[in-house]
XYZ file of C-alpha atoms in Angstrom:
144
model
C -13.643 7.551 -26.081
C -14.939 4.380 -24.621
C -13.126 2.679 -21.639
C -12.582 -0.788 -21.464
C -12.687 -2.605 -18.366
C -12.263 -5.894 -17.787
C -14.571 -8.049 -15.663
C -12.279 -11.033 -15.133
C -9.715 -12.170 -12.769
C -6.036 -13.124 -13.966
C -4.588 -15.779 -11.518
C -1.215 -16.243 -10.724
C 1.215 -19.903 -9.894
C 4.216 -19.954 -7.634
C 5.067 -23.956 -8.903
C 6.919 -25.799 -6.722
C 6.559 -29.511 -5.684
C 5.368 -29.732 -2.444
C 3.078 -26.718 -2.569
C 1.459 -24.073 -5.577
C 1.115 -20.355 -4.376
C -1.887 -18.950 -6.201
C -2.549 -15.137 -6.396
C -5.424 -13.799 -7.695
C -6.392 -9.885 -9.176
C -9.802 -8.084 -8.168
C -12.298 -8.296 -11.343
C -10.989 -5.163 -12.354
C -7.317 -5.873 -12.163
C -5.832 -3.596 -10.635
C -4.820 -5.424 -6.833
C -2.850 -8.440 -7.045
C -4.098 -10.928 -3.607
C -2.505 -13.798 -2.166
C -5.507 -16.389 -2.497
C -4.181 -19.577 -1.299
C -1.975 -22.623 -1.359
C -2.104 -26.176 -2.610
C -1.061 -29.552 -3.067
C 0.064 -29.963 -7.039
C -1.871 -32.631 -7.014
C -5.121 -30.365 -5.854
C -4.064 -28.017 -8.048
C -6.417 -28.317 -10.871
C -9.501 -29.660 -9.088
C -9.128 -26.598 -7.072
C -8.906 -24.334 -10.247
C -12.032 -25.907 -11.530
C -13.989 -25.240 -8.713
C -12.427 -21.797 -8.965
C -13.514 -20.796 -12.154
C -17.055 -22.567 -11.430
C -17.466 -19.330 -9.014
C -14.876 -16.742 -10.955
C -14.572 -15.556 -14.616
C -10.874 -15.820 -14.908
C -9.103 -14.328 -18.589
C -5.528 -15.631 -18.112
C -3.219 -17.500 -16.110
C 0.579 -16.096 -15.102
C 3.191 -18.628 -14.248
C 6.540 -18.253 -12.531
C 9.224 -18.935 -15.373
C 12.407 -20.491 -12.731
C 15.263 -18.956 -13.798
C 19.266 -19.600 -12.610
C 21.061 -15.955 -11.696
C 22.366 -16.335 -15.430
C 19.007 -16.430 -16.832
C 19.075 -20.524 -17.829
C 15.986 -22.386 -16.746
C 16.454 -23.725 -13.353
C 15.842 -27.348 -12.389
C 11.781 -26.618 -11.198
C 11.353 -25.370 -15.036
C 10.615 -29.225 -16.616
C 8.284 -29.428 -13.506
C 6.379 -25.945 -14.253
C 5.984 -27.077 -17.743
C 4.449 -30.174 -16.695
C 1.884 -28.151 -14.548
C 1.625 -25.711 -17.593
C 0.708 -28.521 -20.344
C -1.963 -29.987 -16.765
C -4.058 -26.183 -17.206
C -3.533 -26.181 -20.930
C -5.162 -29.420 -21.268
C -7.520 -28.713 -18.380
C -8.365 -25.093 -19.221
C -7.696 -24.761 -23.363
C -9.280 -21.331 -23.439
C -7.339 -19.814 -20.572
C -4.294 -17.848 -22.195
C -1.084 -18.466 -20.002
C 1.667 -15.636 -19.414
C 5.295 -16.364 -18.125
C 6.885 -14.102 -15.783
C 10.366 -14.010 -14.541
C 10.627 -15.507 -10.892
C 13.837 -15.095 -10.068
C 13.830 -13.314 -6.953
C 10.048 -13.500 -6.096
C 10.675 -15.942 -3.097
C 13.545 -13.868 -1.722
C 11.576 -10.673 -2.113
C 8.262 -12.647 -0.362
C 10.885 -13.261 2.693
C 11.911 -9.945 3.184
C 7.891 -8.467 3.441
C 7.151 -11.197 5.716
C 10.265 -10.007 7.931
C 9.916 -6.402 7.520
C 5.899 -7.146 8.431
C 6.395 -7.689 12.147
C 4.965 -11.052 12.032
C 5.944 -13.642 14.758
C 8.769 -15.510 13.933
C 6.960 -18.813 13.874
C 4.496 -16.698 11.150
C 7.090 -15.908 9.429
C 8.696 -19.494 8.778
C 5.179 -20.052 7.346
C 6.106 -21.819 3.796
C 2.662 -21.454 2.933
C 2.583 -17.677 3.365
C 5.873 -17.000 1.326
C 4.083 -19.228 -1.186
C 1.174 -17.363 -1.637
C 3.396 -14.012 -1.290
C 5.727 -14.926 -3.979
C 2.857 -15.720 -6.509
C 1.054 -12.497 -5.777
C 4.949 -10.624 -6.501
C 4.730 -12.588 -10.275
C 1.157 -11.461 -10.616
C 2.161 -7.782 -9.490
C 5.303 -7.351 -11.975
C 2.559 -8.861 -15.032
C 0.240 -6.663 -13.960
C 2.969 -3.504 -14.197
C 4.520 -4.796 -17.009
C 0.892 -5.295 -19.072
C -0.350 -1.898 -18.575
C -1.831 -0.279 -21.528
């Protein structure tokens, strides 16, 4: 039986409109990391310069959802950023993942961290924790 293992990163998008969380895997996908933030208008100059350095096989994006399960108001603006990578990156497969509570879950591990309160207020950090939660549940939910 041969094993297949996969030598390229998936990287995860927390959309919003003042900032992008980006998560990234290990080459071997199995840890989910907070990378970084950025400015949606950086966003895909610093994704190109990304995948200069990185072999990446797919992109996950936070699907906004209301409590009911309708798209929430950021959804026309994720789609916008979604049609930016598709016509930036056409070979890069893109995923959709549930986001409902992946910005209240972020809060709670930055409080239950023991971070300094200033720390945690830190909209960067619950950025870039919220897009690593979204590229966590893929990751569980695309096990083989």
């Amino acid at each position: 039986m041969e094993l297949l293992i996969s030598m390229a990163r998936i990287l995860a998008f927390d959309y919003g409109t003042k900032r992008i969380g980006i998560a990234v895997t290990d080459p071997l996908q199995i840890i989910a990391t907070g990378l970084t933030t950025v400015h949606p208008k950086d966003a895909i100059e610093y994704i190109t310069k990304y995948l200069g350095t990185e072999a990446v096989e797919a992109f996950v994006l936070g699907d906004p959802k209301q409590m009911d399960g309708s798209p929430s108001e950021n959804k026309q603006h994720v789609k916008g950023f979604s049609t930016l990578l598709k016509k930036a990156f056409p070979t890069v497969p893109q995923h959709w993942v549930d986001e409902r509570f992946t910005s209240k879950i972020a809060q709670q591990a930055i409080m239950q961290s023991g971070l300094k309160k200033m720390d945690r207020r830190d909209k960067d950090r619950v950025d870039t924790i919220a897009a690593t939660i979204i590229l966590q549940y893929f990751m569980e939910t695309n096990r083989l």
